[in-house]
Amino acid sequence: MTTKKIDGPSHGPHAGGKPGHLVILLHGYGADGNDLIGLAPVLAPLMPDAVFHAPNAPYPCEGNPMGFQWFGISRLDPTVAAAGVRSAAPFVEQFLDDTMAKYGLDESKTVLIGFSQGTMMALHVGLRRPTPLAGIVGFSGMLAAPDSLKDEIKSKPPVLLVHGDSDEMLPAVLTQRAAQTLQENGVEVGVHIAKGVGHGIDQSGLSHCARFVLEAFKLPVPKQ
């Protein structure tokens, strides 16, 4: 069992009242929940009964004393990434369980959105939960421990992967590899490669994310 619980900023629901949907945002290495909760005011008007939570990762960041990390990174060492997601997974599991219970919501009303290291966490945790989430969105990330997925996958929620083609931190090929592995394991995956975008989220990526989440929640998608 983990000894500490994670927490962070929240937003909404836009309409007030009791939440009917839950979006959990997992930030990247060296950031914190405030970094991703900024997506909430953009998405919230489209899904007025959704509440957004962006927990801070459990550990102070080695590379940025102001931020947090899910695990220490060693460039792109796959062994470190695999061990890292495993060690941090219980924090995300606990936060998911506690937050769903708090609002009386279940997995069918819950979406996980990750950025960079948060994407690694979202994919790792979301595909190993016995009950499928409504969906998972991964920005600018990769799939940690790809070889173990076939033996460990427990549910197959729809996934959207978004990546900038000019990402200098994690090249976009990592998203394409992740998509291939997910598809081989029977997961429905959408991929959006954003032109001229680095390690970040642009308007096109956010639009794809919004549409995906609305469809995952079976909410109306606005006409273009």
PDB file of C-alpha atoms in Angstrom:
ATOM      1  CA  MET A   1       0.000   0.000   0.000  1.00  0.00           C
ATOM      2  CA  THR A   2       1.097   3.544  -0.620  1.00  0.00           C
ATOM      3  CA  THR A   3       1.670   5.639   2.465  1.00  0.00           C
ATOM      4  CA  LYS A   4       0.707   9.034   1.079  1.00  0.00           C
ATOM      5  CA  LYS A   5      -2.188  10.162  -1.061  1.00  0.00           C
ATOM      6  CA  ILE A   6      -1.744  12.537  -3.962  1.00  0.00           C
ATOM      7  CA  ASP A   7      -3.909  15.602  -4.535  1.00  0.00           C
ATOM      8  CA  GLY A   8      -3.946  18.764  -6.610  1.00  0.00           C
ATOM      9  CA  PRO A   9      -6.121  21.460  -8.151  1.00  0.00           C
ATOM     10  CA  SER A  10      -9.632  20.839  -9.465  1.00  0.00           C
ATOM     11  CA  HIS A  11     -12.104  22.706 -11.686  1.00  0.00           C
ATOM     12  CA  GLY A  12     -15.831  22.610 -12.288  1.00  0.00           C
ATOM     13  CA  PRO A  13     -18.371  21.361 -12.951  1.00  0.00           C
ATOM     14  CA  HIS A  14     -19.040  24.260 -15.324  1.00  0.00           C
ATOM     15  CA  ALA A  15     -22.792  23.988 -14.715  1.00  0.00           C
ATOM     16  CA  GLY A  16     -22.427  23.758 -10.937  1.00  0.00           C
ATOM     17  CA  GLY A  17     -24.156  21.025  -8.982  1.00  0.00           C
ATOM     18  CA  LYS A  18     -23.231  17.366  -8.721  1.00  0.00           C
ATOM     19  CA  PRO A  19     -20.620  16.070 -11.200  1.00  0.00           C
ATOM     20  CA  GLY A  20     -21.817  13.518 -13.748  1.00  0.00           C
ATOM     21  CA  HIS A  21     -18.428  12.924 -15.378  1.00  0.00           C
ATOM     22  CA  LEU A  22     -14.817  12.924 -14.159  1.00  0.00           C
ATOM     23  CA  VAL A  23     -11.652  13.900 -16.038  1.00  0.00           C
ATOM     24  CA  ILE A  24      -8.305  13.192 -14.350  1.00  0.00           C
ATOM     25  CA  LEU A  25      -5.258  15.006 -15.743  1.00  0.00           C
ATOM     26  CA  LEU A  26      -1.766  13.580 -15.127  1.00  0.00           C
ATOM     27  CA  HIS A  27       1.041  16.093 -15.636  1.00  0.00           C
ATOM     28  CA  GLY A  28       4.509  15.567 -17.034  1.00  0.00           C
ATOM     29  CA  TYR A  29       7.961  15.360 -15.453  1.00  0.00           C
ATOM     30  CA  GLY A  30       8.916  18.470 -13.501  1.00  0.00           C
ATOM     31  CA  ALA A  31       5.474  20.080 -13.687  1.00  0.00           C
ATOM     32  CA  ASP A  32       2.508  19.965 -11.303  1.00  0.00           C
ATOM     33  CA  GLY A  33      -1.261  19.776 -11.380  1.00  0.00           C
ATOM     34  CA  ASN A  34      -1.557  23.494 -12.126  1.00  0.00           C
ATOM     35  CA  ASP A  35       0.176  22.871 -15.442  1.00  0.00           C
ATOM     36  CA  LEU A  36      -2.626  20.687 -16.821  1.00  0.00           C
ATOM     37  CA  ILE A  37      -5.662  22.039 -14.963  1.00  0.00           C
ATOM     38  CA  GLY A  38      -5.370  24.878 -17.497  1.00  0.00           C
ATOM     39  CA  LEU A  39      -7.009  22.541 -20.023  1.00  0.00           C
ATOM     40  CA  ALA A  40     -10.137  22.360 -17.858  1.00  0.00           C
ATOM     41  CA  PRO A  41     -11.591  25.841 -18.589  1.00  0.00           C
ATOM     42  CA  VAL A  42     -11.293  25.088 -22.321  1.00  0.00           C
ATOM     43  CA  LEU A  43     -12.968  21.663 -22.102  1.00  0.00           C
ATOM     44  CA  ALA A  44     -15.472  22.378 -19.310  1.00  0.00           C
ATOM     45  CA  PRO A  45     -18.048  24.388 -21.324  1.00  0.00           C
ATOM     46  CA  LEU A  46     -18.346  21.425 -23.747  1.00  0.00           C
ATOM     47  CA  MET A  47     -19.089  19.000 -20.899  1.00  0.00           C
ATOM     48  CA  PRO A  48     -20.855  21.126 -18.266  1.00  0.00           C
ATOM     49  CA  ASP A  49     -21.350  18.370 -15.683  1.00  0.00           C
ATOM     50  CA  ALA A  50     -17.692  17.209 -15.728  1.00  0.00           C
ATOM     51  CA  VAL A  51     -15.346  17.803 -12.819  1.00  0.00           C
ATOM     52  CA  PHE A  52     -11.601  17.987 -13.534  1.00  0.00           C
ATOM     53  CA  HIS A  53      -8.837  16.937 -11.136  1.00  0.00           C
ATOM     54  CA  ALA A  54      -5.079  17.314 -11.716  1.00  0.00           C
ATOM     55  CA  PRO A  55      -3.135  15.647  -8.892  1.00  0.00           C
ATOM     56  CA  ASN A  56       0.497  16.480  -8.230  1.00  0.00           C
ATOM     57  CA  ALA A  57       2.818  13.500  -8.732  1.00  0.00           C
ATOM     58  CA  PRO A  58       4.033  11.957  -5.460  1.00  0.00           C
ATOM     59  CA  TYR A  59       7.724  12.872  -5.627  1.00  0.00           C
ATOM     60  CA  PRO A  60       9.647  16.172  -5.771  1.00  0.00           C
ATOM     61  CA  CYS A  61      11.337  16.458  -9.155  1.00  0.00           C
ATOM     62  CA  GLU A  62      15.077  15.752  -9.283  1.00  0.00           C
ATOM     63  CA  GLY A  63      15.508  18.007 -12.317  1.00  0.00           C
ATOM     64  CA  ASN A  64      13.183  20.843 -11.284  1.00  0.00           C
ATOM     65  CA  PRO A  65      12.902  21.565  -7.546  1.00  0.00           C
ATOM     66  CA  MET A  66       9.672  23.538  -8.097  1.00  0.00           C
ATOM     67  CA  GLY A  67       7.901  20.594  -9.753  1.00  0.00           C
ATOM     68  CA  PHE A  68       7.038  16.954  -9.241  1.00  0.00           C
ATOM     69  CA  GLN A  69       7.741  13.625 -10.912  1.00  0.00           C
ATOM     70  CA  TRP A  70       5.972  10.274 -11.112  1.00  0.00           C
ATOM     71  CA  PHE A  71       9.419   8.679 -11.252  1.00  0.00           C
ATOM     72  CA  GLY A  72      13.031   9.682 -11.917  1.00  0.00           C
ATOM     73  CA  ILE A  73      14.030   9.637 -15.560  1.00  0.00           C
ATOM     74  CA  SER A  74      17.243   8.434 -17.143  1.00  0.00           C
ATOM     75  CA  ARG A  75      16.964   9.804 -20.673  1.00  0.00           C
ATOM     76  CA  LEU A  76      14.733   7.265 -22.399  1.00  0.00           C
ATOM     77  CA  ASP A  77      15.940   4.126 -20.675  1.00  0.00           C
ATOM     78  CA  PRO A  78      13.078   1.630 -21.184  1.00  0.00           C
ATOM     79  CA  THR A  79      13.994  -0.309 -18.037  1.00  0.00           C
ATOM     80  CA  VAL A  80      13.781   2.831 -15.904  1.00  0.00           C
ATOM     81  CA  ALA A  81      10.440   3.779 -17.476  1.00  0.00           C
ATOM     82  CA  ALA A  82       8.998   0.293 -16.891  1.00  0.00           C
ATOM     83  CA  ALA A  83      10.088   0.234 -13.240  1.00  0.00           C
ATOM     84  CA  GLY A  84       8.971   3.839 -12.778  1.00  0.00           C
ATOM     85  CA  VAL A  85       5.394   3.408 -13.967  1.00  0.00           C
ATOM     86  CA  ARG A  86       5.026   0.293 -11.837  1.00  0.00           C
ATOM     87  CA  SER A  87       6.222   2.019  -8.675  1.00  0.00           C
ATOM     88  CA  ALA A  88       3.987   5.074  -9.184  1.00  0.00           C
ATOM     89  CA  ALA A  89       0.890   3.181 -10.396  1.00  0.00           C
ATOM     90  CA  PRO A  90      -0.600   2.617  -6.897  1.00  0.00           C
ATOM     91  CA  PHE A  91      -0.777   6.397  -6.346  1.00  0.00           C
ATOM     92  CA  VAL A  92      -2.829   6.870  -9.513  1.00  0.00           C
ATOM     93  CA  GLU A  93      -4.990   3.814  -8.768  1.00  0.00           C
ATOM     94  CA  GLN A  94      -5.777   5.146  -5.290  1.00  0.00           C
ATOM     95  CA  PHE A  95      -6.540   8.632  -6.606  1.00  0.00           C
ATOM     96  CA  LEU A  96      -8.859   7.198  -9.270  1.00  0.00           C
ATOM     97  CA  ASP A  97     -10.703   5.006  -6.779  1.00  0.00           C
ATOM     98  CA  ASP A  98     -11.025   7.742  -4.149  1.00  0.00           C
ATOM     99  CA  THR A  99     -12.155  10.427  -6.599  1.00  0.00           C
ATOM    100  CA  MET A 100     -14.737   8.218  -8.325  1.00  0.00           C
ATOM    101  CA  ALA A 101     -16.075   7.184  -4.898  1.00  0.00           C
ATOM    102  CA  LYS A 102     -16.218  10.819  -3.737  1.00  0.00           C
ATOM    103  CA  TYR A 103     -18.604  11.701  -6.577  1.00  0.00           C
ATOM    104  CA  GLY A 104     -20.406   8.361  -6.826  1.00  0.00           C
ATOM    105  CA  LEU A 105     -19.106   7.861 -10.384  1.00  0.00           C
ATOM    106  CA  ASP A 106     -17.718   4.730 -12.021  1.00  0.00           C
ATOM    107  CA  GLU A 107     -15.212   3.997 -14.792  1.00  0.00           C
ATOM    108  CA  SER A 108     -17.786   4.522 -17.556  1.00  0.00           C
ATOM    109  CA  LYS A 109     -17.968   8.197 -16.503  1.00  0.00           C
ATOM    110  CA  THR A 110     -14.200   8.672 -16.100  1.00  0.00           C
ATOM    111  CA  VAL A 111     -11.466   9.669 -18.573  1.00  0.00           C
ATOM    112  CA  LEU A 112      -7.710   9.783 -17.924  1.00  0.00           C
ATOM    113  CA  ILE A 113      -5.671  12.428 -19.779  1.00  0.00           C
ATOM    114  CA  GLY A 114      -1.878  12.413 -19.529  1.00  0.00           C
ATOM    115  CA  PHE A 115       0.954  14.569 -20.809  1.00  0.00           C
ATOM    116  CA  SER A 116       4.474  13.157 -21.376  1.00  0.00           C
ATOM    117  CA  GLN A 117       5.351  11.172 -18.235  1.00  0.00           C
ATOM    118  CA  GLY A 118       1.670  11.477 -17.275  1.00  0.00           C
ATOM    119  CA  THR A 119       0.797   9.690 -20.540  1.00  0.00           C
ATOM    120  CA  MET A 120       3.024   6.786 -19.509  1.00  0.00           C
ATOM    121  CA  MET A 121       1.123   6.632 -16.211  1.00  0.00           C
ATOM    122  CA  ALA A 122      -2.324   6.928 -17.825  1.00  0.00           C
ATOM    123  CA  LEU A 123      -1.647   4.127 -20.315  1.00  0.00           C
ATOM    124  CA  HIS A 124      -0.055   1.866 -17.731  1.00  0.00           C
ATOM    125  CA  VAL A 125      -2.811   2.234 -15.137  1.00  0.00           C
ATOM    126  CA  GLY A 126      -5.781   2.551 -17.459  1.00  0.00           C
ATOM    127  CA  LEU A 127      -5.125  -0.659 -19.392  1.00  0.00           C
ATOM    128  CA  ARG A 128      -4.574  -2.718 -16.231  1.00  0.00           C
ATOM    129  CA  ARG A 129      -7.802  -1.825 -14.424  1.00  0.00           C
ATOM    130  CA  PRO A 130     -10.364  -4.644 -14.417  1.00  0.00           C
ATOM    131  CA  THR A 131     -13.182  -2.297 -15.514  1.00  0.00           C
ATOM    132  CA  PRO A 132     -12.557  -0.176 -18.636  1.00  0.00           C
ATOM    133  CA  LEU A 133     -12.455   3.589 -18.282  1.00  0.00           C
ATOM    134  CA  ALA A 134     -14.517   5.623 -20.761  1.00  0.00           C
ATOM    135  CA  GLY A 135     -11.264   6.583 -22.498  1.00  0.00           C
ATOM    136  CA  ILE A 136      -7.586   7.550 -22.230  1.00  0.00           C
ATOM    137  CA  VAL A 137      -5.872  10.495 -23.941  1.00  0.00           C
ATOM    138  CA  GLY A 138      -2.072  10.622 -24.115  1.00  0.00           C
ATOM    139  CA  PHE A 139      -0.238  13.784 -25.228  1.00  0.00           C
ATOM    140  CA  SER A 140       3.473  13.724 -26.135  1.00  0.00           C
ATOM    141  CA  GLY A 141       4.213  10.429 -24.420  1.00  0.00           C
ATOM    142  CA  MET A 142       5.143   6.811 -24.910  1.00  0.00           C
ATOM    143  CA  LEU A 143       4.107   3.344 -23.782  1.00  0.00           C
ATOM    144  CA  ALA A 144       6.291   2.064 -20.956  1.00  0.00           C
ATOM    145  CA  ALA A 145       6.869  -1.695 -20.640  1.00  0.00           C
ATOM    146  CA  PRO A 146       5.300  -2.504 -24.043  1.00  0.00           C
ATOM    147  CA  ASP A 147       6.418  -6.144 -23.970  1.00  0.00           C
ATOM    148  CA  SER A 148       4.521  -6.908 -20.763  1.00  0.00           C
ATOM    149  CA  LEU A 149       1.208  -5.445 -21.943  1.00  0.00           C
ATOM    150  CA  LYS A 150      -0.108  -8.619 -23.569  1.00  0.00           C
ATOM    151  CA  ASP A 151       0.212 -10.498 -20.257  1.00  0.00           C
ATOM    152  CA  GLU A 152      -1.072  -7.665 -18.054  1.00  0.00           C
ATOM    153  CA  ILE A 153      -3.843  -5.927 -20.019  1.00  0.00           C
ATOM    154  CA  LYS A 154      -7.191  -6.252 -18.231  1.00  0.00           C
ATOM    155  CA  SER A 155      -9.396  -3.772 -20.082  1.00  0.00           C
ATOM    156  CA  LYS A 156      -9.421  -2.077 -23.472  1.00  0.00           C
ATOM    157  CA  PRO A 157     -10.814   1.455 -23.271  1.00  0.00           C
ATOM    158  CA  PRO A 158     -10.549   3.581 -26.425  1.00  0.00           C
ATOM    159  CA  VAL A 159      -7.307   5.568 -26.602  1.00  0.00           C
ATOM    160  CA  LEU A 160      -6.314   8.800 -28.370  1.00  0.00           C
ATOM    161  CA  LEU A 161      -2.602   9.574 -28.763  1.00  0.00           C
ATOM    162  CA  VAL A 162      -1.518  13.096 -29.751  1.00  0.00           C
ATOM    163  CA  HIS A 163       2.072  14.150 -30.485  1.00  0.00           C
ATOM    164  CA  GLY A 164       3.902  17.055 -32.083  1.00  0.00           C
ATOM    165  CA  ASP A 165       6.060  16.136 -35.091  1.00  0.00           C
ATOM    166  CA  SER A 166       8.777  18.534 -33.848  1.00  0.00           C
ATOM    167  CA  ASP A 167       8.955  17.194 -30.271  1.00  0.00           C
ATOM    168  CA  GLU A 168      12.564  17.503 -29.122  1.00  0.00           C
ATOM    169  CA  MET A 169      12.039  15.670 -25.796  1.00  0.00           C
ATOM    170  CA  LEU A 170      10.118  12.549 -26.859  1.00  0.00           C
ATOM    171  CA  PRO A 171      10.039  11.996 -30.633  1.00  0.00           C
ATOM    172  CA  ALA A 172       6.636  11.396 -32.238  1.00  0.00           C
ATOM    173  CA  VAL A 173       7.733   7.925 -33.375  1.00  0.00           C
ATOM    174  CA  LEU A 174       7.211   6.847 -29.742  1.00  0.00           C
ATOM    175  CA  THR A 175       3.482   7.574 -30.089  1.00  0.00           C
ATOM    176  CA  GLN A 176       3.359   5.660 -33.371  1.00  0.00           C
ATOM    177  CA  ARG A 177       5.077   2.681 -31.730  1.00  0.00           C
ATOM    178  CA  ALA A 178       2.686   2.875 -28.776  1.00  0.00           C
ATOM    179  CA  ALA A 179      -0.322   2.923 -31.122  1.00  0.00           C
ATOM    180  CA  GLN A 180       0.953  -0.155 -32.939  1.00  0.00           C
ATOM    181  CA  THR A 181       1.438  -2.088 -29.677  1.00  0.00           C
ATOM    182  CA  LEU A 182      -2.009  -1.072 -28.419  1.00  0.00           C
ATOM    183  CA  GLN A 183      -3.646  -2.130 -31.689  1.00  0.00           C
ATOM    184  CA  GLU A 184      -1.841  -5.482 -31.540  1.00  0.00           C
ATOM    185  CA  ASN A 185      -3.448  -5.936 -28.114  1.00  0.00           C
ATOM    186  CA  GLY A 186      -6.936  -5.183 -29.377  1.00  0.00           C
ATOM    187  CA  VAL A 187      -7.200  -1.573 -28.205  1.00  0.00           C
ATOM    188  CA  GLU A 188      -9.000   0.937 -30.424  1.00  0.00           C
ATOM    189  CA  VAL A 189      -6.516   3.782 -30.984  1.00  0.00           C
ATOM    190  CA  GLY A 190      -6.710   7.151 -32.697  1.00  0.00           C
ATOM    191  CA  VAL A 191      -3.506   9.051 -33.494  1.00  0.00           C
ATOM    192  CA  HIS A 192      -3.062  12.753 -34.249  1.00  0.00           C
ATOM    193  CA  ILE A 193       0.402  14.025 -35.191  1.00  0.00           C
ATOM    194  CA  ALA A 194       0.404  17.825 -34.893  1.00  0.00           C
ATOM    195  CA  LYS A 195       2.442  19.640 -37.561  1.00  0.00           C
ATOM    196  CA  GLY A 196       5.196  21.950 -36.356  1.00  0.00           C
ATOM    197  CA  VAL A 197       4.456  21.307 -32.670  1.00  0.00           C
ATOM    198  CA  GLY A 198       7.151  20.568 -30.085  1.00  0.00           C
ATOM    199  CA  HIS A 199       6.753  19.058 -26.620  1.00  0.00           C
ATOM    200  CA  GLY A 200       3.418  20.668 -25.893  1.00  0.00           C
ATOM    201  CA  ILE A 201      -0.285  20.814 -26.721  1.00  0.00           C
ATOM    202  CA  ASP A 202      -1.586  22.952 -29.583  1.00  0.00           C
ATOM    203  CA  GLN A 203      -5.111  23.891 -30.629  1.00  0.00           C
ATOM    204  CA  SER A 204      -5.434  21.009 -33.085  1.00  0.00           C
ATOM    205  CA  GLY A 205      -4.442  18.480 -30.441  1.00  0.00           C
ATOM    206  CA  LEU A 206      -6.849  20.011 -27.937  1.00  0.00           C
ATOM    207  CA  SER A 207      -9.693  19.885 -30.485  1.00  0.00           C
ATOM    208  CA  HIS A 208      -9.040  16.189 -31.145  1.00  0.00           C
ATOM    209  CA  CYS A 209      -8.948  15.600 -27.389  1.00  0.00           C
ATOM    210  CA  ALA A 210     -12.253  17.425 -26.815  1.00  0.00           C
ATOM    211  CA  ARG A 211     -14.040  15.460 -29.529  1.00  0.00           C
ATOM    212  CA  PHE A 212     -12.637  12.157 -28.230  1.00  0.00           C
ATOM    213  CA  VAL A 213     -13.702  12.860 -24.636  1.00  0.00           C
ATOM    214  CA  LEU A 214     -17.205  13.930 -25.681  1.00  0.00           C
ATOM    215  CA  GLU A 215     -17.590  10.732 -27.699  1.00  0.00           C
ATOM    216  CA  ALA A 216     -16.177   8.642 -24.829  1.00  0.00           C
ATOM    217  CA  PHE A 217     -18.733  10.190 -22.483  1.00  0.00           C
ATOM    218  CA  LYS A 218     -21.486   9.830 -25.129  1.00  0.00           C
ATOM    219  CA  LEU A 219     -22.117  13.572 -24.955  1.00  0.00           C
ATOM    220  CA  PRO A 220     -23.127  15.691 -27.962  1.00  0.00           C
ATOM    221  CA  VAL A 221     -20.221  16.815 -30.159  1.00  0.00           C
ATOM    222  CA  PRO A 222     -20.690  20.431 -31.360  1.00  0.00           C
ATOM    223  CA  LYS A 223     -21.092  20.913 -35.109  1.00  0.00           C
ATOM    224  CA  GLN A 224     -17.981  22.312 -36.779  1.00  0.00           C
TER     225      GLN A 224
END
